Tab-separated table of N, CA and C in Angstrom:
chain	number	residue	atom	x	y	z
A	699	MET	N	-10.321	-15.156	-12.342
A	699	MET	CA	-10.113	-13.915	-11.611
A	699	MET	C	-10.478	-12.753	-12.535
A	700	SER	N	-11.309	-11.866	-12.033
A	700	SER	CA	-11.728	-10.687	-12.785
A	700	SER	C	-11.464	-9.457	-11.912
A	701	ILE	N	-10.285	-8.847	-12.070
A	701	ILE	CA	-9.848	-7.767	-11.185
A	701	ILE	C	-10.287	-6.403	-11.716
A	702	GLN	N	-10.890	-5.628	-10.825
A	702	GLN	CA	-11.224	-4.237	-11.109
A	702	GLN	C	-10.469	-3.356	-10.114
A	703	VAL	N	-10.134	-2.144	-10.541
A	703	VAL	CA	-9.416	-1.190	-9.696
A	703	VAL	C	-10.395	-0.116	-9.237
A	704	MET	N	-10.382	0.163	-7.943
A	704	MET	CA	-11.258	1.185	-7.388
A	704	MET	C	-10.420	2.183	-6.600
A	705	ARG	N	-10.597	3.472	-6.896
A	705	ARG	CA	-10.019	4.529	-6.065
A	705	ARG	C	-11.030	4.781	-4.956
A	706	ALA	N	-10.662	4.404	-3.752
A	706	ALA	CA	-11.602	4.449	-2.634
A	706	ALA	C	-11.660	5.854	-2.045
A	707	VAL	N	-12.740	6.540	-2.300
A	707	VAL	CA	-12.897	7.896	-1.780
A	707	VAL	C	-14.060	7.993	-0.790
A	708	GLU	N	-15.003	7.103	-0.891
A	708	GLU	CA	-16.137	7.105	0.033
A	708	GLU	C	-15.898	6.073	1.131
A	709	THR	N	-16.569	6.251	2.250
A	709	THR	CA	-16.370	5.374	3.399
A	709	THR	C	-16.575	3.911	3.040
A	710	TRP	N	-17.621	3.592	2.311
A	710	TRP	CA	-17.889	2.194	1.975
A	710	TRP	C	-16.771	1.613	1.111
A	711	GLN	N	-16.130	2.448	0.304
A	711	GLN	CA	-15.020	1.986	-0.527
A	711	GLN	C	-13.758	1.781	0.325
A	712	GLN	N	-13.513	2.719	1.243
A	712	GLN	CA	-12.366	2.596	2.133
A	712	GLN	C	-12.504	1.371	3.033
A	713	ALA	N	-13.727	0.979	3.332
A	713	ALA	CA	-13.956	-0.230	4.134
A	713	ALA	C	-13.343	-1.449	3.449
A	714	GLY	N	-13.321	-1.467	2.121
A	714	GLY	CA	-12.679	-2.561	1.393
A	714	GLY	C	-11.187	-2.618	1.678
A	715	ALA	N	-10.532	-1.455	1.713
A	715	ALA	CA	-9.103	-1.399	2.041
A	715	ALA	C	-8.877	-1.888	3.466
A	716	TYR	N	-9.720	-1.458	4.386
A	716	TYR	CA	-9.580	-1.869	5.783
A	716	TYR	C	-9.791	-3.372	5.941
A	717	TYR	N	-10.755	-3.915	5.206
A	717	TYR	CA	-11.016	-5.361	5.267
A	717	TYR	C	-9.768	-6.149	4.874
A	718	VAL	N	-9.161	-5.775	3.765
A	718	VAL	CA	-7.967	-6.493	3.299
A	718	VAL	C	-6.861	-6.394	4.341
A	719	ARG	N	-6.669	-5.225	4.892
A	719	ARG	CA	-5.608	-5.035	5.889
A	719	ARG	C	-5.873	-5.835	7.161
A	720	ILE	N	-7.113	-5.883	7.612
A	720	ILE	CA	-7.438	-6.656	8.813
A	720	ILE	C	-7.205	-8.146	8.561
A	721	GLN	N	-7.688	-8.643	7.431
A	721	GLN	CA	-7.558	-10.068	7.136
A	721	GLN	C	-6.114	-10.486	6.899
A	722	ALA	N	-5.379	-9.694	6.134
A	722	ALA	CA	-4.039	-10.113	5.712
A	722	ALA	C	-2.933	-9.707	6.674
A	723	MET	N	-3.145	-8.707	7.485
A	723	MET	CA	-2.082	-8.267	8.391
A	723	MET	C	-2.459	-8.540	9.854
A	724	SER	N	-3.557	-7.984	10.303
A	724	SER	CA	-3.942	-8.151	11.703
A	724	SER	C	-4.223	-9.610	12.027
A	725	ARG	N	-4.992	-10.240	11.185
A	725	ARG	CA	-5.377	-11.622	11.455
A	725	ARG	C	-4.240	-12.606	11.195
A	726	GLN	N	-3.615	-12.515	10.030
A	726	GLN	CA	-2.581	-13.481	9.657
A	726	GLN	C	-1.302	-13.313	10.458
A	727	TYR	N	-0.857	-12.066	10.658
A	727	TYR	CA	0.419	-11.818	11.325
A	727	TYR	C	0.269	-11.339	12.767
A	728	HIS	N	-0.958	-11.308	13.266
A	728	HIS	CA	-1.237	-10.927	14.651
A	728	HIS	C	-0.750	-9.520	14.968
A	729	ILE	N	-0.913	-8.634	14.010
A	729	ILE	CA	-0.601	-7.220	14.213
A	729	ILE	C	-1.856	-6.576	14.793
A	730	THR	N	-1.705	-5.837	15.878
A	730	THR	CA	-2.880	-5.229	16.494
A	730	THR	C	-3.492	-4.194	15.557
A	731	LEU	N	-4.767	-3.930	15.760
A	731	LEU	CA	-5.432	-2.912	14.946
A	731	LEU	C	-4.767	-1.555	15.138
A	732	ARG	N	-4.321	-1.252	16.346
A	732	ARG	CA	-3.660	0.031	16.610
A	732	ARG	C	-2.350	0.142	15.830
A	733	GLU	N	-1.628	-0.973	15.675
A	733	GLU	CA	-0.386	-0.957	14.901
A	733	GLU	C	-0.667	-0.848	13.401
A	734	GLU	N	-1.711	-1.506	12.943
A	734	GLU	CA	-2.013	-1.505	11.508
A	734	GLU	C	-2.638	-0.181	11.055
A	735	PHE	N	-3.505	0.368	11.873
A	735	PHE	CA	-4.198	1.604	11.515
A	735	PHE	C	-3.605	2.751	12.326
A	736	ASP	N	-3.066	3.736	11.603
A	736	ASP	CA	-2.349	4.818	12.272
A	736	ASP	C	-2.991	6.166	11.986
A	737	ASP	N	-2.297	7.219	12.343
A	737	ASP	CA	-2.834	8.570	12.193
A	737	ASP	C	-2.975	9.000	10.733
A	738	HIS	N	-2.446	8.214	9.817
A	738	HIS	CA	-2.544	8.559	8.399
A	738	HIS	C	-3.756	7.935	7.727
A	739	ASP	N	-4.490	7.102	8.435
A	739	ASP	CA	-5.731	6.543	7.907
A	739	ASP	C	-6.845	7.551	8.169
A	740	THR	N	-6.880	8.547	7.319
A	740	THR	CA	-7.835	9.645	7.456
A	740	THR	C	-8.639	9.771	6.170
A	741	PRO	N	-9.674	10.593	6.186
A	741	PRO	CA	-10.428	10.820	4.943
A	741	PRO	C	-9.571	11.423	3.823
A	742	ASP	N	-8.444	12.058	4.164
A	742	ASP	CA	-7.578	12.648	3.146
A	742	ASP	C	-6.634	11.634	2.495
A	743	ALA	N	-6.460	10.481	3.117
A	743	ALA	CA	-5.594	9.450	2.533
A	743	ALA	C	-6.247	8.913	1.261
A	744	LYS	N	-5.407	8.497	0.339
A	744	LYS	CA	-5.891	7.939	-0.918
A	744	LYS	C	-5.650	6.435	-0.878
A	745	TYR	N	-6.712	5.673	-1.162
A	745	TYR	CA	-6.617	4.224	-1.145
A	745	TYR	C	-6.948	3.678	-2.526
A	746	ILE	N	-6.189	2.689	-2.927
A	746	ILE	CA	-6.514	1.912	-4.109
A	746	ILE	C	-6.976	0.555	-3.591
A	747	VAL	N	-8.083	0.063	-4.105
A	747	VAL	CA	-8.587	-1.254	-3.721
A	747	VAL	C	-8.794	-2.057	-4.997
A	748	LEU	N	-8.221	-3.251	-5.025
A	748	LEU	CA	-8.452	-4.162	-6.140
A	748	LEU	C	-9.550	-5.126	-5.741
A	749	LEU	N	-10.486	-5.304	-6.641
A	749	LEU	CA	-11.645	-6.160	-6.391
A	749	LEU	C	-11.632	-7.348	-7.346
A	750	ASP	N	-11.977	-8.503	-6.846
A	750	ASP	CA	-12.194	-9.683	-7.675
A	750	ASP	C	-13.683	-9.977	-7.598
A	751	ASN	N	-14.385	-9.689	-8.682
A	751	ASN	CA	-15.853	-9.829	-8.689
A	751	ASN	C	-16.480	-9.104	-7.503
A	752	ASP	N	-16.104	-7.842	-7.313
A	752	ASP	CA	-16.623	-6.955	-6.271
A	752	ASP	C	-16.178	-7.308	-4.854
A	753	PHE	N	-15.252	-8.236	-4.689
A	753	PHE	CA	-14.739	-8.610	-3.373
A	753	PHE	C	-13.336	-8.033	-3.210
A	754	PRO	N	-13.060	-7.252	-2.145
A	754	PRO	CA	-11.737	-6.634	-1.983
A	754	PRO	C	-10.646	-7.682	-1.720
A	755	VAL	N	-9.557	-7.611	-2.524
A	755	VAL	CA	-8.487	-8.605	-2.405
A	755	VAL	C	-7.101	-7.985	-2.238
A	756	ALA	N	-6.942	-6.697	-2.544
A	756	ALA	CA	-5.639	-6.034	-2.418
A	756	ALA	C	-5.866	-4.539	-2.233
A	757	THR	N	-4.873	-3.881	-1.630
A	757	THR	CA	-5.000	-2.444	-1.386
A	757	THR	C	-3.633	-1.804	-1.212
A	758	CYS	N	-3.586	-0.491	-1.327
A	758	CYS	CA	-2.432	0.303	-0.910
A	758	CYS	C	-2.926	1.694	-0.540
A	759	ARG	N	-2.089	2.429	0.187
A	759	ARG	CA	-2.469	3.744	0.694
A	759	ARG	C	-1.414	4.769	0.314
A	760	LEU	N	-1.872	5.960	-0.023
A	760	LEU	CA	-0.992	7.101	-0.299
A	760	LEU	C	-1.505	8.309	0.483
A	761	TYR	N	-0.565	9.108	0.969
A	761	TYR	CA	-0.962	10.389	1.542
A	761	TYR	C	0.157	11.383	1.301
A	762	GLU	N	-0.196	12.658	1.288
A	762	GLU	CA	0.794	13.700	1.031
A	762	GLU	C	1.824	13.720	2.150
A	763	TYR	N	3.078	13.922	1.735
A	763	TYR	CA	4.177	13.948	2.694
A	763	TYR	C	5.140	15.044	2.258
A	764	GLY	N	5.056	16.170	2.905
A	764	GLY	CA	5.954	17.265	2.559
A	764	GLY	C	5.586	17.915	1.232
A	765	ASN	N	6.575	18.594	0.672
A	765	ASN	CA	6.379	19.359	-0.557
A	765	ASN	C	6.570	18.471	-1.780
A	766	LYS	N	5.521	18.265	-2.545
A	766	LYS	CA	5.578	17.513	-3.804
A	766	LYS	C	5.992	16.057	-3.632
A	767	ALA	N	5.611	15.455	-2.523
A	767	ALA	CA	5.949	14.048	-2.307
A	767	ALA	C	4.736	13.324	-1.740
A	768	MET	N	4.704	12.035	-1.955
A	768	MET	CA	3.651	11.186	-1.410
A	768	MET	C	4.293	10.049	-0.635
A	769	MET	N	3.657	9.641	0.438
A	769	MET	CA	4.070	8.468	1.204
A	769	MET	C	3.233	7.296	0.717
A	770	LEU	N	3.898	6.260	0.302
A	770	LEU	CA	3.250	5.049	-0.182
A	770	LEU	C	3.405	3.969	0.873
A	771	GLY	N	2.349	3.252	1.145
A	771	GLY	CA	2.469	2.189	2.134
A	771	GLY	C	1.221	1.359	2.239
A	772	ARG	N	1.240	0.489	3.214
A	772	ARG	CA	0.128	-0.410	3.478
A	772	ARG	C	-0.290	-1.139	2.202
A	773	VAL	N	0.702	-1.628	1.462
A	773	VAL	CA	0.439	-2.461	0.285
A	773	VAL	C	0.164	-3.862	0.813
A	774	VAL	N	-1.065	-4.316	0.645
A	774	VAL	CA	-1.485	-5.581	1.250
A	774	VAL	C	-2.320	-6.370	0.249
A	775	VAL	N	-2.046	-7.666	0.189
A	775	VAL	CA	-2.792	-8.574	-0.679
A	775	VAL	C	-3.241	-9.758	0.174
A	776	LEU	N	-4.498	-10.173	0.015
A	776	LEU	CA	-4.966	-11.348	0.739
A	776	LEU	C	-4.090	-12.550	0.398
A	777	PRO	N	-3.822	-13.422	1.367
A	777	PRO	CA	-2.901	-14.549	1.148
A	777	PRO	C	-3.216	-15.387	-0.086
A	778	GLU	N	-4.458	-15.687	-0.318
A	778	GLU	CA	-4.818	-16.545	-1.459
A	778	GLU	C	-4.663	-15.852	-2.813
A	779	TYR	N	-4.389	-14.547	-2.820
A	779	TYR	CA	-4.206	-13.791	-4.059
A	779	TYR	C	-2.759	-13.359	-4.277
A	780	ARG	N	-1.870	-13.762	-3.400
A	780	ARG	CA	-0.470	-13.354	-3.513
A	780	ARG	C	0.227	-14.050	-4.680
A	781	SER	N	1.332	-13.451	-5.117
A	781	SER	CA	2.149	-13.969	-6.239
A	781	SER	C	1.381	-13.973	-7.556
A	782	LYS	N	0.433	-13.047	-7.679
A	782	LYS	CA	-0.327	-12.897	-8.917
A	782	LYS	C	-0.164	-11.492	-9.505
A	783	GLY	N	0.755	-10.701	-8.919
A	783	GLY	CA	1.017	-9.359	-9.416
A	783	GLY	C	0.045	-8.301	-8.928
A	784	LEU	N	-0.785	-8.618	-7.948
A	784	LEU	CA	-1.801	-7.654	-7.503
A	784	LEU	C	-1.216	-6.518	-6.663
A	785	GLY	N	-0.179	-6.784	-5.889
A	785	GLY	CA	0.480	-5.705	-5.146
A	785	GLY	C	1.067	-4.694	-6.110
A	786	ARG	N	1.742	-5.195	-7.120
A	786	ARG	CA	2.307	-4.330	-8.162
A	786	ARG	C	1.203	-3.545	-8.873
A	787	GLN	N	0.109	-4.211	-9.196
A	787	GLN	CA	-1.001	-3.551	-9.873
A	787	GLN	C	-1.583	-2.436	-9.007
A	788	ALA	N	-1.718	-2.673	-7.719
A	788	ALA	CA	-2.241	-1.640	-6.815
A	788	ALA	C	-1.311	-0.434	-6.781
A	789	VAL	N	-0.003	-0.695	-6.640
A	789	VAL	CA	0.979	0.395	-6.579
A	789	VAL	C	0.983	1.189	-7.877
A	790	LEU	N	1.025	0.512	-9.001
A	790	LEU	CA	1.061	1.225	-10.280
A	790	LEU	C	-0.208	2.033	-10.504
A	791	ASN	N	-1.348	1.537	-10.070
A	791	ASN	CA	-2.590	2.299	-10.193
A	791	ASN	C	-2.620	3.479	-9.227
A	792	ALA	N	-1.908	3.379	-8.125
A	792	ALA	CA	-1.837	4.510	-7.201
A	792	ALA	C	-1.126	5.691	-7.844
A	793	TYR	N	-0.194	5.413	-8.747
A	793	TYR	CA	0.565	6.474	-9.411
A	793	TYR	C	-0.243	7.247	-10.443
A	794	VAL	N	-1.283	6.666	-10.974
A	794	VAL	CA	-2.038	7.300	-12.051
A	794	VAL	C	-2.530	8.674	-11.599
A	795	GLY	N	-2.182	9.691	-12.345
A	795	GLY	CA	-2.634	11.046	-12.055
A	795	GLY	C	-1.663	11.890	-11.259
A	796	PHE	N	-0.736	11.275	-10.553
A	796	PHE	CA	0.156	12.085	-9.738
A	796	PHE	C	1.183	12.869	-10.532
A	797	PRO	N	1.796	12.335	-11.593
A	797	PRO	CA	2.740	13.161	-12.349
A	797	PRO	C	2.091	14.442	-12.874
A	798	ALA	N	0.851	14.348	-13.303
A	798	ALA	CA	0.150	15.521	-13.821
A	798	ALA	C	-0.108	16.547	-12.721
A	799	SER	N	-0.195	16.099	-11.486
A	799	SER	CA	-0.467	17.035	-10.396
A	799	SER	C	0.797	17.689	-9.865
A	800	GLY	N	1.945	17.343	-10.436
A	800	GLY	CA	3.195	17.970	-10.024
A	800	GLY	C	3.957	17.215	-8.955
A	801	ILE	N	3.424	16.106	-8.490
A	801	ILE	CA	4.126	15.308	-7.491
A	801	ILE	C	5.104	14.410	-8.225
A	802	TYR	N	6.358	14.478	-7.858
A	802	TYR	CA	7.379	13.802	-8.650
A	802	TYR	C	8.130	12.711	-7.894
A	803	PHE	N	7.841	12.495	-6.655
A	803	PHE	CA	8.631	11.552	-5.881
A	803	PHE	C	7.748	10.909	-4.825
A	804	THR	N	7.993	9.669	-4.530
A	804	THR	CA	7.277	9.011	-3.448
A	804	THR	C	8.258	8.232	-2.593
A	805	TRP	N	7.906	8.010	-1.382
A	805	TRP	CA	8.703	7.136	-0.536
A	805	TRP	C	7.771	6.476	0.451
A	806	GLY	N	8.244	5.444	1.062
A	806	GLY	CA	7.413	4.726	2.007
A	806	GLY	C	8.258	3.877	2.919
A	807	ILE	N	7.588	3.234	3.815
A	807	ILE	CA	8.246	2.285	4.703
A	807	ILE	C	7.556	0.948	4.498
A	808	SER	N	8.345	-0.082	4.353
A	808	SER	CA	7.792	-1.393	4.063
A	808	SER	C	8.369	-2.433	5.006
A	809	VAL	N	7.910	-3.642	4.858
A	809	VAL	CA	8.385	-4.760	5.677
A	809	VAL	C	9.100	-5.768	4.780
A	810	PRO	N	9.996	-6.564	5.343
A	810	PRO	CA	10.819	-7.471	4.536
A	810	PRO	C	10.054	-8.452	3.665
A	811	MET	N	8.862	-8.873	4.111
A	811	MET	CA	8.156	-9.903	3.354
A	811	MET	C	7.792	-9.477	1.937
A	812	ILE	N	7.777	-8.178	1.641
A	812	ILE	CA	7.469	-7.772	0.274
A	812	ILE	C	8.643	-7.055	-0.404
A	813	LEU	N	9.828	-7.268	0.128
A	813	LEU	CA	11.022	-6.648	-0.454
A	813	LEU	C	11.140	-6.942	-1.951
A	814	ARG	N	10.887	-8.176	-2.355
A	814	ARG	CA	11.060	-8.521	-3.779
A	814	ARG	C	10.091	-7.752	-4.681
A	815	VAL	N	8.922	-7.393	-4.157
A	815	VAL	CA	7.967	-6.601	-4.947
A	815	VAL	C	8.595	-5.267	-5.325
A	816	TRP	N	9.225	-4.609	-4.344
A	816	TRP	CA	9.840	-3.305	-4.599
A	816	TRP	C	11.022	-3.432	-5.548
A	817	ILE	N	11.812	-4.471	-5.386
A	817	ILE	CA	12.974	-4.667	-6.248
A	817	ILE	C	12.538	-4.909	-7.687
A	818	VAL	N	11.520	-5.729	-7.886
A	818	VAL	CA	11.013	-6.003	-9.241
A	818	VAL	C	10.527	-4.721	-9.901
A	819	MET	N	9.934	-3.820	-9.115
A	819	MET	CA	9.431	-2.558	-9.675
A	819	MET	C	10.504	-1.479	-9.744
A	820	GLU	N	11.771	-1.838	-9.442
A	820	GLU	CA	12.926	-0.957	-9.550
A	820	GLU	C	12.896	0.210	-8.572
A	821	PHE	N	12.335	-0.016	-7.402
A	821	PHE	CA	12.397	0.980	-6.348
A	821	PHE	C	13.781	0.929	-5.717
A	822	SER	N	14.241	2.040	-5.193
A	822	SER	CA	15.484	2.071	-4.434
A	822	SER	C	15.171	1.684	-2.995
A	823	ILE	N	15.984	0.838	-2.424
A	823	ILE	CA	15.795	0.409	-1.042
A	823	ILE	C	16.780	1.189	-0.186
A	824	GLY	N	16.269	1.812	0.871
A	824	GLY	CA	17.115	2.675	1.695
A	824	GLY	C	17.316	2.149	3.089
A	825	THR	N	17.263	3.027	4.046
A	825	THR	CA	17.574	2.775	5.445
A	825	THR	C	16.694	1.690	6.055
A	826	VAL	N	17.309	0.817	6.836
A	826	VAL	CA	16.562	-0.160	7.626
A	826	VAL	C	16.355	0.428	9.008
A	827	TYR	N	15.121	0.398	9.492
A	827	TYR	CA	14.778	0.977	10.783
A	827	TYR	C	14.659	-0.100	11.848
A	828	ALA	N	14.994	0.250	13.059
A	828	ALA	CA	14.865	-0.682	14.184
A	828	ALA	C	13.391	-0.867	14.521
A	829	SER	N	13.049	-2.064	14.945
A	829	SER	CA	11.680	-2.357	15.332
A	829	SER	C	11.685	-3.378	16.455
A	830	SER	N	10.680	-3.324	17.298
A	830	SER	CA	10.577	-4.292	18.388
A	830	SER	C	10.042	-5.631	17.897
A	831	SER	N	9.544	-5.682	16.685
A	831	SER	CA	8.972	-6.902	16.126
A	831	SER	C	9.918	-7.502	15.090
A	832	THR	N	10.065	-8.815	15.111
A	832	THR	CA	10.901	-9.461	14.090
A	832	THR	C	10.195	-9.458	12.741
A	833	LEU	N	8.871	-9.387	12.753
A	833	LEU	CA	8.107	-9.340	11.514
A	833	LEU	C	8.220	-7.965	10.861
A	834	LEU	N	8.154	-6.923	11.663
A	834	LEU	CA	8.141	-5.564	11.151
A	834	LEU	C	9.523	-4.935	11.279
A	835	MET	N	10.394	-5.233	10.353
A	835	MET	CA	11.700	-4.584	10.288
A	835	MET	C	11.641	-3.654	9.088
A	836	PRO	N	11.029	-2.478	9.274
A	836	PRO	CA	10.774	-1.617	8.124
A	836	PRO	C	12.041	-1.032	7.509
A	837	PHE	N	11.942	-0.734	6.223
A	837	PHE	CA	13.017	-0.069	5.499
A	837	PHE	C	12.370	0.949	4.593
A	838	SER	N	13.129	1.944	4.202
A	838	SER	CA	12.561	2.974	3.340
A	838	SER	C	12.643	2.540	1.883
A	839	ILE	N	11.670	2.995	1.108
A	839	ILE	CA	11.638	2.741	-0.330
A	839	ILE	C	11.473	4.077	-1.031
A	840	PHE	N	12.107	4.217	-2.157
A	840	PHE	CA	12.062	5.474	-2.894
A	840	PHE	C	11.807	5.179	-4.360
A	841	ALA	N	10.988	5.984	-4.989
A	841	ALA	CA	10.739	5.789	-6.411
A	841	ALA	C	10.467	7.120	-7.086
A	842	PRO	N	11.180	7.407	-8.148
A	842	PRO	CA	10.827	8.583	-8.949
A	842	PRO	C	9.538	8.288	-9.707
A	843	TRP	N	8.852	9.285	-10.153
A	843	TRP	CA	7.559	9.103	-10.810
A	843	TRP	C	7.649	8.541	-12.211
A	844	ARG	N	8.758	7.931	-12.568
A	844	ARG	CA	8.853	7.308	-13.885
A	844	ARG	C	8.068	6.012	-13.941
A	845	HIS	N	7.681	5.453	-12.785
A	845	HIS	CA	6.907	4.214	-12.737
A	845	HIS	C	5.457	4.538	-13.012
A	846	ARG	N	4.888	3.922	-14.039
A	846	ARG	CA	3.477	4.199	-14.374
A	846	ARG	C	2.762	2.922	-14.683
């Protein structure tokens, strides 16, 4: 495995993030494209894409949320690459540069299947939200910018 980190700013780069999300969420868990891709998947969103020999294998998304905060979410790793620390690597690379820009706090909504990832990275786990899906029982996650 030869992992490279890409900050996806161009359309062709963002396509890598979308590919991972379609394969690992829509296809594997039967989440519709409308549920997976929301109003925050815009050109202003920031995506991190991890590549294995130029092939997209993991991703996460950040976008501005309020004053001096970022929303972190859509942390997705292809099934065959899971349990190798790539979700953590994507999240930690998403943080690079934000403390310098004055953003000091992030939060997000996640699903139970990756709860242990957040706990290992010492995120605070908050409110559990109601959902019509047994797969998607989102909860809030909070992290001060001390994680780098």
